[in-house]
Coordinates of C-alpha atoms in Angstrom, one line a residue:
Chain A
M1 CA 248.3 43.4 119.5
S2 CA 248.2 41.5 122.7
G3 CA 246.3 42.1 125.9
P4 CA 242.8 41.2 127.0
I5 CA 239.8 42.8 125.3
H6 CA 237.6 44.7 127.7
I7 CA 234.0 45.0 126.6
Q8 CA 232.0 47.6 128.4
P9 CA 228.4 46.9 129.1
G10 CA 226.2 47.9 126.2
E11 CA 229.2 48.1 123.9
T12 CA 229.2 46.0 120.8
F13 CA 232.0 44.5 118.8
T14 CA 232.3 43.2 115.2
L15 CA 232.8 39.6 114.6
N16 CA 233.7 38.2 111.2
V17 CA 232.4 34.8 110.5
G18 CA 234.3 33.7 107.4
P19 CA 235.2 34.0 104.6
Q20 CA 237.2 30.9 105.7
H21 CA 235.1 29.4 108.4
P22 CA 234.0 25.8 108.8
A23 CA 230.5 26.7 109.7
T24 CA 229.8 28.5 106.5
H25 CA 230.8 25.5 104.3
G26 CA 232.4 27.7 101.8
V27 CA 233.7 31.1 101.3
L28 CA 230.9 33.1 102.7
R29 CA 231.4 36.0 105.2
V30 CA 228.9 37.3 107.7
K31 CA 229.9 40.5 109.4
M32 CA 228.2 40.4 112.8
E33 CA 227.8 43.1 115.3
M34 CA 227.8 41.3 118.6
D35 CA 226.7 42.2 122.1
G36 CA 228.4 39.4 124.0
E37 CA 226.9 36.2 122.6
Y38 CA 224.0 37.9 121.0
I39 CA 223.8 39.2 117.4
V40 CA 222.7 42.8 117.2
K41 CA 223.1 43.1 113.4
A42 CA 224.4 41.0 110.7
E43 CA 225.5 41.7 107.2
T44 CA 226.3 39.0 104.7
V45 CA 229.1 39.6 102.3
L46 CA 229.1 37.7 99.1
G47 CA 231.2 37.4 96.0
Y48 CA 234.3 35.5 97.1
I49 CA 233.8 32.9 94.4
H50 CA 231.8 34.9 91.9
R51 CA 232.6 33.6 88.4
M52 CA 230.1 35.5 86.3
H53 CA 228.4 32.4 84.8
E54 CA 225.8 34.7 83.3
L55 CA 228.4 36.5 81.1
M56 CA 229.8 33.1 80.1
G57 CA 226.3 32.2 79.1
E58 CA 226.2 35.2 76.7
N59 CA 229.7 34.5 75.3
R60 CA 229.2 30.9 74.5
T61 CA 226.8 28.9 72.4
Y62 CA 224.0 27.0 74.2
P63 CA 225.8 23.6 74.2
Q64 CA 229.0 25.2 75.3
V65 CA 227.3 26.5 78.5
L66 CA 226.1 23.0 79.4
P67 CA 229.1 22.2 81.7
N68 CA 228.8 25.5 83.5
L69 CA 225.5 24.7 85.1
S70 CA 227.0 21.8 87.1
R71 CA 229.6 24.2 88.5
L72 CA 226.9 26.1 90.4
D73 CA 225.8 23.6 92.9
Y74 CA 228.4 20.8 93.2
L75 CA 226.1 18.7 95.5
G76 CA 223.0 18.6 93.4
A77 CA 224.3 19.4 90.0
L78 CA 221.9 17.4 87.9
G79 CA 218.9 19.5 89.0
Y80 CA 220.6 22.6 87.6
T81 CA 221.6 21.0 84.3
H82 CA 218.0 19.7 84.1
G83 CA 216.8 23.3 84.4
H84 CA 219.1 24.5 81.6
V85 CA 218.2 21.8 79.1
L86 CA 214.5 22.3 79.8
A87 CA 214.8 26.0 79.3
V88 CA 216.6 25.6 76.0
E89 CA 214.2 22.9 74.9
R90 CA 211.3 25.2 75.7
A91 CA 212.9 28.1 73.8
A92 CA 214.0 26.1 70.8
G93 CA 210.9 23.8 70.7
I94 CA 212.9 20.5 71.0
E95 CA 210.9 17.4 71.7
V96 CA 212.3 15.0 74.3
P97 CA 211.7 11.2 74.1
E98 CA 209.8 9.9 77.1
R99 CA 212.6 7.5 78.1
A100 CA 215.0 10.3 78.3
E101 CA 212.7 12.3 80.6
Y102 CA 212.2 9.3 82.8
I103 CA 216.0 8.8 83.1
R104 CA 216.4 12.4 83.9
A105 CA 213.8 12.3 86.7
I106 CA 215.4 9.1 88.1
T107 CA 219.0 10.6 88.1
V108 CA 217.8 14.0 89.4
E109 CA 216.1 12.3 92.3
L110 CA 219.1 10.2 93.1
N111 CA 221.2 13.3 93.0
R112 CA 218.7 15.0 95.4
V113 CA 219.1 12.1 97.9
A114 CA 222.9 12.4 97.6
S115 CA 222.7 16.2 98.2
H116 CA 220.4 15.8 101.2
L117 CA 222.6 13.1 102.6
F118 CA 225.6 15.3 102.5
W119 CA 223.7 18.1 104.0
F120 CA 222.4 15.8 106.8
G121 CA 226.0 14.8 107.7
A122 CA 227.4 18.2 107.5
F123 CA 224.5 19.7 109.5
V124 CA 224.8 17.3 112.3
M125 CA 228.5 17.8 112.3
D126 CA 227.9 21.5 112.7
L127 CA 226.0 20.7 115.8
G128 CA 228.7 18.5 117.2
G129 CA 227.9 15.0 116.1
F130 CA 230.6 13.6 113.8
T131 CA 229.4 10.0 113.4
P132 CA 226.3 10.6 111.2
L133 CA 228.5 12.2 108.5
M134 CA 230.4 9.0 108.0
Y135 CA 227.2 7.0 107.6
A136 CA 225.8 9.6 105.3
I137 CA 228.8 9.7 103.1
Q138 CA 228.9 5.9 102.9
D139 CA 225.3 5.9 101.5
R140 CA 226.0 8.9 99.3
E141 CA 229.0 7.0 97.8
H142 CA 226.7 4.4 96.4
I143 CA 224.7 7.0 94.5
L144 CA 227.9 8.7 93.3
D145 CA 229.2 5.4 92.0
M146 CA 225.9 4.7 90.2
L147 CA 225.9 8.1 88.6
E148 CA 229.5 8.0 87.8
A149 CA 229.0 4.8 85.8
V150 CA 226.4 6.4 83.5
T151 CA 227.4 10.1 83.5
G152 CA 231.1 9.8 83.6
S153 CA 231.7 12.1 86.5
R154 CA 231.1 12.1 90.2
L155 CA 229.9 15.6 91.0
T156 CA 230.1 18.0 88.0
Y157 CA 227.8 16.1 85.7
C158 CA 227.3 17.1 82.1
Y159 CA 224.9 14.2 81.3
Y160 CA 221.8 15.9 79.8
R161 CA 221.8 17.1 76.2
F162 CA 219.3 19.2 74.4
G163 CA 216.6 16.8 73.5
G164 CA 217.9 13.8 75.5
L165 CA 220.8 12.3 77.2
Y166 CA 224.5 11.7 76.6
N167 CA 224.1 7.9 77.1
D168 CA 221.5 5.4 78.1
I169 CA 221.4 3.7 81.5
D170 CA 222.3 0.0 81.5
D171 CA 221.1 -3.0 83.5
D172 CA 223.9 -2.5 86.0
F173 CA 222.6 0.9 86.8
I174 CA 219.0 -0.4 87.2
A175 CA 220.1 -3.2 89.4
A176 CA 222.3 -0.9 91.5
A177 CA 219.4 1.6 91.9
K178 CA 217.0 -1.2 92.8
A179 CA 219.3 -2.5 95.4
F180 CA 220.0 1.0 96.7
I181 CA 216.4 1.8 97.5
P182 CA 215.8 -0.7 100.4
R183 CA 219.3 0.0 101.7
M184 CA 218.6 3.7 101.8
R185 CA 215.2 3.1 103.5
K186 CA 217.0 1.1 106.2
S187 CA 219.5 3.9 106.6
L188 CA 216.8 6.5 107.0
K189 CA 215.4 4.5 109.9
K190 CA 218.9 4.3 111.3
Y191 CA 219.4 8.1 111.0
D192 CA 216.1 8.7 112.7
A193 CA 217.2 6.5 115.6
L194 CA 220.6 8.0 115.7
V195 CA 219.8 11.7 115.4
T196 CA 216.2 12.8 115.3
G197 CA 215.2 12.0 118.8
N198 CA 218.5 13.0 120.4
I199 CA 217.8 15.4 123.2
I200 CA 220.9 17.6 122.5
F201 CA 220.0 17.8 118.9
E202 CA 216.4 18.7 119.6
K203 CA 217.3 21.4 122.1
R204 CA 219.6 23.0 119.6
L205 CA 216.9 23.2 116.9
K206 CA 213.5 23.2 118.3
D207 CA 211.9 26.7 118.3
I208 CA 215.2 28.1 117.2
G209 CA 215.8 30.1 114.0
P210 CA 212.2 31.1 113.2
I211 CA 211.5 31.8 109.6
S212 CA 207.8 32.6 109.1
A213 CA 205.8 32.1 106.0
E214 CA 205.5 35.8 105.5
M215 CA 209.2 36.3 105.7
C216 CA 209.7 33.5 103.1
R217 CA 207.3 35.3 100.8
K218 CA 209.0 38.7 101.2
Y219 CA 212.4 37.2 100.5
G220 CA 211.4 34.7 97.9
A221 CA 212.6 31.7 99.9
T222 CA 211.7 28.3 98.3
G223 CA 212.5 24.7 98.8
P224 CA 212.8 23.0 102.2
V225 CA 213.1 26.5 103.9
A226 CA 209.6 27.5 102.7
R227 CA 208.2 24.0 103.3
G228 CA 209.5 24.1 106.9
A229 CA 207.5 27.3 107.3
G230 CA 204.2 25.6 106.4
I231 CA 204.2 26.6 102.7
D232 CA 203.1 23.8 100.5
F233 CA 205.2 24.7 97.5
D234 CA 207.3 22.5 95.3
V235 CA 207.8 23.3 91.7
R236 CA 207.5 19.7 90.8
K237 CA 203.9 19.8 92.0
N238 CA 202.9 23.5 91.6
E239 CA 204.3 24.1 88.2
P240 CA 204.8 20.5 86.9
Y241 CA 207.6 19.9 84.3
S242 CA 209.2 16.9 82.8
V243 CA 207.4 13.6 83.7
Y244 CA 206.8 14.5 87.4
P245 CA 203.0 14.5 86.9
E246 CA 203.3 10.7 86.3
F247 CA 204.7 10.0 89.7
D248 CA 202.8 9.6 92.9
F249 CA 204.7 11.4 95.7
D250 CA 204.0 13.7 98.6
I251 CA 205.5 17.1 99.5
P252 CA 206.4 17.0 103.2
V253 CA 205.4 20.3 104.9
Y254 CA 206.0 21.3 108.5
H255 CA 204.4 24.3 110.2
E256 CA 206.8 24.9 113.1
C257 CA 209.0 27.4 111.1
D258 CA 212.1 26.4 113.2
S259 CA 215.3 24.7 112.3
L260 CA 214.0 21.3 113.3
A261 CA 211.1 21.7 110.8
R262 CA 213.6 22.3 108.0
Y263 CA 215.5 19.2 109.1
K264 CA 212.4 17.0 109.1
V265 CA 211.4 18.3 105.7
R266 CA 214.7 17.2 104.1
M267 CA 214.7 13.9 105.9
E268 CA 211.2 13.1 104.5
E269 CA 212.1 14.3 101.1
M270 CA 214.7 11.6 100.7
E271 CA 212.0 9.0 101.2
Q272 CA 209.8 10.8 98.6
S273 CA 212.7 10.9 96.1
L274 CA 213.2 7.2 96.6
R275 CA 209.5 6.7 95.8
I276 CA 210.0 8.6 92.6
V277 CA 213.1 6.5 91.7
E278 CA 211.2 3.3 92.4
Q279 CA 208.2 4.3 90.2
G280 CA 210.5 5.6 87.5
L281 CA 212.4 2.4 87.3
E282 CA 209.1 0.5 87.2
K283 CA 207.5 2.6 84.5
L284 CA 210.7 3.2 82.5
P285 CA 209.6 3.0 78.8
D286 CA 211.8 1.6 76.0
G287 CA 212.8 3.8 73.2
P288 CA 215.4 6.2 72.0
I289 CA 217.1 8.7 74.3
M290 CA 217.6 11.3 71.7
P291 CA 215.0 12.7 69.3
A292 CA 215.2 11.6 65.7
K293 CA 215.1 15.1 64.4
K294 CA 217.1 17.7 66.1
P295 CA 218.5 21.0 64.8
K296 CA 222.2 20.9 64.2
L297 CA 222.7 24.4 65.5
I298 CA 220.5 25.5 68.4
K299 CA 219.0 28.9 67.6
P300 CA 215.9 29.6 69.6
P301 CA 213.6 32.2 68.0
A302 CA 213.8 35.7 69.5
G303 CA 211.9 35.9 72.7
D304 CA 212.1 35.7 76.5
Y305 CA 211.8 32.3 78.1
Y306 CA 211.7 31.2 81.7
Q307 CA 212.0 27.8 83.2
A308 CA 211.8 26.9 86.9
V309 CA 212.8 23.5 88.3
E310 CA 212.9 22.2 91.9
T311 CA 216.5 21.4 92.8
A312 CA 217.6 20.1 96.2
R313 CA 217.7 23.6 97.5
G314 CA 214.6 25.1 96.1
S315 CA 213.2 26.7 93.0
F316 CA 216.0 27.3 90.4
G317 CA 215.0 29.6 87.6
I318 CA 216.7 30.2 84.3
R319 CA 215.8 33.0 82.0
I320 CA 216.9 33.0 78.4
V321 CA 216.5 36.1 76.3
S322 CA 217.2 35.2 72.8
D323 CA 217.7 37.4 69.8
G324 CA 217.6 34.5 67.4
G325 CA 221.4 33.9 67.5
K326 CA 223.4 30.9 68.6
N327 CA 224.4 32.6 71.9
A328 CA 221.9 33.8 74.4
Y329 CA 221.4 37.5 74.5
R330 CA 220.8 37.3 78.2
F331 CA 221.3 34.3 80.4
K332 CA 219.9 34.8 84.0
L333 CA 220.3 32.2 86.7
R334 CA 217.9 32.5 89.7
S335 CA 219.6 30.6 92.4
P336 CA 217.5 29.3 95.3
T337 CA 220.0 29.6 98.1
Y338 CA 220.6 33.3 97.1
S339 CA 217.1 34.1 98.1
N340 CA 217.1 31.7 101.0
M341 CA 220.3 33.3 102.4
S342 CA 219.1 36.8 101.9
L343 CA 216.7 36.5 104.8
F344 CA 219.5 35.4 107.1
D345 CA 220.5 39.0 108.0
E346 CA 217.0 39.8 109.2
A347 CA 216.2 36.4 110.8
C348 CA 219.3 36.1 112.9
E349 CA 219.0 39.5 114.7
G350 CA 218.8 39.0 118.4
M351 CA 219.8 35.4 118.2
M352 CA 222.7 33.8 120.0
I353 CA 225.6 33.1 117.6
M354 CA 225.5 29.3 118.0
D355 CA 221.8 29.3 117.3
A356 CA 222.4 31.5 114.2
L357 CA 225.0 29.1 112.9
A358 CA 222.7 26.2 113.4
M359 CA 220.0 28.1 111.5
M360 CA 222.5 28.8 108.8
G361 CA 223.2 25.1 108.5
S362 CA 219.5 24.4 108.2
L363 CA 219.4 26.7 105.1
D364 CA 221.6 24.2 103.3
L365 CA 223.9 26.6 101.7
V366 CA 226.2 25.9 98.7
I367 CA 228.2 29.0 98.2
P368 CA 229.3 28.6 94.5
E369 CA 225.6 28.6 93.8
I370 CA 224.9 31.8 95.6
D371 CA 227.8 33.6 94.0
R372 CA 227.4 32.1 90.6
Chain B
M1 CA 191.8 32.2 88.8
I2 CA 194.3 34.5 90.3
K3 CA 195.7 35.2 86.8
D4 CA 192.6 37.0 85.7
T5 CA 192.2 39.1 88.9
V6 CA 195.8 40.2 88.8
K7 CA 195.7 40.9 85.1
Q8 CA 192.6 43.0 85.6
A9 CA 194.2 44.9 88.5
L10 CA 197.4 45.5 86.5
Q11 CA 195.3 46.5 83.4
D12 CA 193.8 49.3 85.5
L13 CA 197.3 50.9 85.7
F14 CA 197.0 51.7 82.0
P15 CA 193.9 53.9 81.8
D16 CA 194.1 54.5 78.1
P17 CA 192.7 51.4 76.4
E18 CA 194.3 52.4 73.1
P19 CA 197.9 51.2 73.8
V20 CA 196.5 47.9 75.1
A21 CA 194.5 47.3 72.0
E22 CA 197.7 48.0 70.0
E23 CA 199.6 45.6 72.2
V24 CA 197.5 42.6 71.3
V25 CA 198.9 42.8 67.8
A26 CA 202.5 42.5 68.9
P27 CA 202.3 39.1 70.5
A28 CA 200.4 37.7 67.6
A29 CA 203.1 38.9 65.3
E30 CA 205.7 37.4 67.5
G31 CA 203.8 34.2 67.8
A32 CA 203.7 33.9 64.0
D33 CA 207.4 34.6 64.0
T34 CA 208.0 31.7 66.3
D35 CA 206.3 29.3 64.0
E36 CA 207.7 30.5 60.8
D37 CA 211.3 31.4 61.4
K38 CA 212.4 27.7 61.4
K39 CA 214.0 28.3 58.0
K40 CA 214.6 31.9 57.3
P41 CA 216.4 34.0 59.9
V42 CA 213.9 36.8 60.3
K43 CA 215.9 39.7 61.7
K44 CA 213.5 42.5 61.1
K45 CA 213.4 44.5 64.3
E46 CA 209.8 45.3 65.2
E47 CA 208.7 48.5 66.8
P48 CA 209.6 48.8 70.4
R49 CA 207.0 47.4 72.7
V50 CA 204.3 49.7 74.0
N51 CA 203.6 49.7 77.7
G52 CA 200.8 47.4 78.7
V53 CA 199.7 44.0 80.0
L54 CA 200.2 40.9 77.8
E55 CA 199.0 37.4 78.5
R56 CA 201.6 34.8 77.6
D57 CA 201.3 31.0 77.0
H58 CA 202.9 29.4 80.0
A59 CA 204.0 26.3 78.1
E60 CA 205.8 28.4 75.5
H61 CA 207.3 31.1 77.6
G62 CA 207.2 29.9 81.2
Y63 CA 205.2 32.8 82.5
D64 CA 201.6 34.0 82.3
I65 CA 201.5 37.7 82.5
D66 CA 204.0 40.1 81.0
V67 CA 203.8 43.7 82.0
Q68 CA 205.8 46.6 80.6
L69 CA 205.5 49.9 82.3
D70 CA 207.3 53.2 83.1
P71 CA 209.6 53.3 86.1
G72 CA 207.1 55.7 87.7
E73 CA 204.3 53.1 87.7
L74 CA 206.5 50.3 89.1
L75 CA 205.7 50.7 92.7
A76 CA 202.0 50.8 92.1
A77 CA 202.3 47.5 90.1
V78 CA 204.4 45.8 92.7
M79 CA 202.0 46.8 95.4
I80 CA 199.2 45.1 93.5
I81 CA 201.4 42.0 93.1
D82 CA 202.3 42.1 96.8
K83 CA 198.6 42.3 97.8
A84 CA 197.8 39.3 95.6
G85 CA 200.3 37.2 97.7
F86 CA 203.1 36.8 95.2
F87 CA 206.7 36.1 96.2
L88 CA 209.7 37.7 94.7
E89 CA 211.6 35.3 92.5
S90 CA 214.3 37.5 91.0
I91 CA 215.2 40.8 89.6
T92 CA 217.6 41.2 86.7
G93 CA 218.4 43.4 83.8
V94 CA 218.8 43.3 80.0
D95 CA 220.9 45.7 78.1
W96 CA 219.1 46.7 74.9
I97 CA 222.0 48.6 73.5
K98 CA 220.5 49.2 70.0
E99 CA 217.6 51.0 71.6
D100 CA 219.9 52.7 74.0
Q101 CA 217.9 51.4 76.9
L102 CA 218.4 49.2 80.0
E103 CA 215.5 47.0 81.0
A104 CA 214.9 45.7 84.6
V105 CA 212.9 42.5 84.8
Y106 CA 211.1 41.5 87.9
D107 CA 209.7 37.9 88.3
F108 CA 207.0 37.1 90.7
S109 CA 205.4 33.8 91.4
R110 CA 203.0 32.3 93.9
Y111 CA 203.1 29.6 96.6
D112 CA 200.0 28.1 95.2
F113 CA 198.6 25.5 92.9
D114 CA 196.9 28.2 91.0
T115 CA 200.1 28.9 89.3
C116 CA 200.8 32.3 87.9
R117 CA 204.1 33.9 87.1
V118 CA 204.1 37.6 86.5
V119 CA 207.0 39.4 84.7
I120 CA 207.2 43.1 85.1
R121 CA 209.6 45.0 82.8
T122 CA 210.6 48.6 83.0
R123 CA 213.0 50.5 80.8
T124 CA 215.3 53.3 81.6
P125 CA 217.7 55.3 79.4
R126 CA 221.2 53.9 79.2
S127 CA 222.9 57.2 79.9
A128 CA 221.2 57.7 83.3
P129 CA 219.6 54.4 84.4
K130 CA 217.4 55.0 87.4
I131 CA 214.5 53.0 88.7
P132 CA 212.8 53.3 92.1
T133 CA 213.6 50.5 94.6
I134 CA 211.0 48.0 95.6
S135 CA 212.9 46.9 98.7
K136 CA 210.5 48.8 100.9
I137 CA 207.8 46.4 99.7
Y138 CA 209.9 43.3 99.2
P139 CA 212.9 43.4 101.5
G140 CA 214.3 40.5 99.5
A141 CA 214.7 42.8 96.6
G142 CA 217.6 44.4 98.4
W143 CA 220.1 41.8 97.2
H144 CA 218.6 41.4 93.7
E145 CA 218.8 45.1 93.2
R146 CA 222.4 45.3 94.4
E147 CA 223.2 42.5 92.0
T148 CA 221.5 44.3 89.1
H149 CA 223.3 47.4 90.0
D150 CA 226.6 45.5 89.9
F151 CA 226.0 44.0 86.5
F152 CA 224.2 46.8 84.7
G153 CA 224.8 50.0 86.7
I154 CA 221.1 50.6 87.2
K155 CA 220.6 53.0 90.1
F156 CA 217.8 51.9 92.4
D157 CA 216.5 55.1 93.9
G158 CA 215.9 54.8 97.6
H159 CA 217.9 51.6 98.1
P160 CA 219.3 51.7 101.6
H161 CA 222.6 50.0 100.8
L162 CA 223.5 50.1 97.1
V163 CA 227.1 48.8 97.3
P164 CA 228.6 46.0 95.2
L165 CA 227.4 42.6 96.3
L166 CA 228.9 40.0 94.0
L167 CA 231.6 42.2 92.5
P168 CA 234.6 43.5 94.4
E169 CA 233.7 46.3 96.8
D170 CA 235.6 48.9 94.7
A171 CA 234.2 47.7 91.3
D172 CA 233.4 50.6 89.0
F173 CA 232.6 48.4 86.0
H174 CA 229.4 46.7 84.9
P175 CA 230.2 43.4 83.2
L176 CA 226.8 42.6 81.6
L177 CA 226.6 45.8 79.6
K178 CA 227.0 44.9 76.0
D179 CA 229.8 47.5 75.5
F180 CA 231.8 46.2 78.5
K181 CA 235.5 45.5 77.7
P182 CA 237.3 43.5 80.3

């Protein structure tokens, strides 16, 4: 099949982005109908790594499902496992000691910083700058080392238990976290100087990839995508859970609705997460990390329970329909990027392809989490 | 409080006050269930729920308003929700095989500090599951409905593109049905 392709004026052609494409950061495929460089119509095709976690949730007991949750989003896994333990604790009425909740909040926020760092590096690399990725990974490595020491794994954590934690944090962790905060603050300044004001970077993102607040609402977008569209929504504030009401932190919101706004939201969120970690370490109470009384077999009473948490990517929801047995009758995972990505088809119509890919990067996709 | 206004508006969908009054008994029974069945496994199946609006305790269930209605009333309810400024969180199904019914569950929440999560449920017979699509009101429902169709085989009437999303494109099985054999 050789020979040049002749495109007649007004004629469109189909372009497959993915399933194996570096810009999609995973096995995601977008079927684009192109008119030259412009996208006429796009259709996202999913399911390349669909593993049916929801059926596994029905076939296994609640503790057996614990490791599954960290296989959804490998960059910010703790947020997802947090959602699961909170949902089961709500359903089964398990009390959690305060120290455990503090440690959960500290580790989740550290994991959020790690996730945003990786996104930052990968996003700038999508736009052609390779160096920031190296810096970002270096900082992220510190977090992964810290978390590895307490959780036992680098990415796919299974650290939280129903009612508490798998093990307590030690002085090494506290010292490392305390040393990390000023280091990270310095790095954030460095990233700002390195990337944010860059003229090429700005031209690729400013006023590009508009996602309006109304579009967010119709598609159910949450997290930094919604906050970049001027929506002041963060589950940690709007529907407080765990010990988040104890912390003093802000929700960065930008009203520009473009890719640059989503970038700025995430960069500022890292600072806010550091503030939470700082306060958490300061206020960390003494005490047990597991409740004294805990049911041997977790059997939530029959009913329908929902729990939303704010992960690095948005509002993650988990629904447990229980029939009183030791397995869930229905186990639904509401993944944030699934909703965030669903607006891509509409939003990218009429855009140039490189702008659309920059916008896709600003959505912060993790494909295993979309496909579940 | 948005909760009260939405509840009132949804309540108006059920003109007959009788089923609503009956409905108030059901959550109380269930609530008592929750407290008591720590020891004895109460497995007595209560009567199927009557259509109507229920208020739930957010701390216990994670949502505030729980509505059950017929598929025919779904669009009217979703329009009320849309007008009140809710965003679509998710759509999913539950297979109630003992009652020979499939349930579609819609979650809506708000970008607001006046938190309110509304759950709308509608049931359809297992033999011919059919529910009108809400993707005309919430375009984001398109993917969620395709996913629910994948997993449960519920036909969303009027959906523009009801082909498998997460399952292979030639999939003719529905893995979350309770009688599914791999």
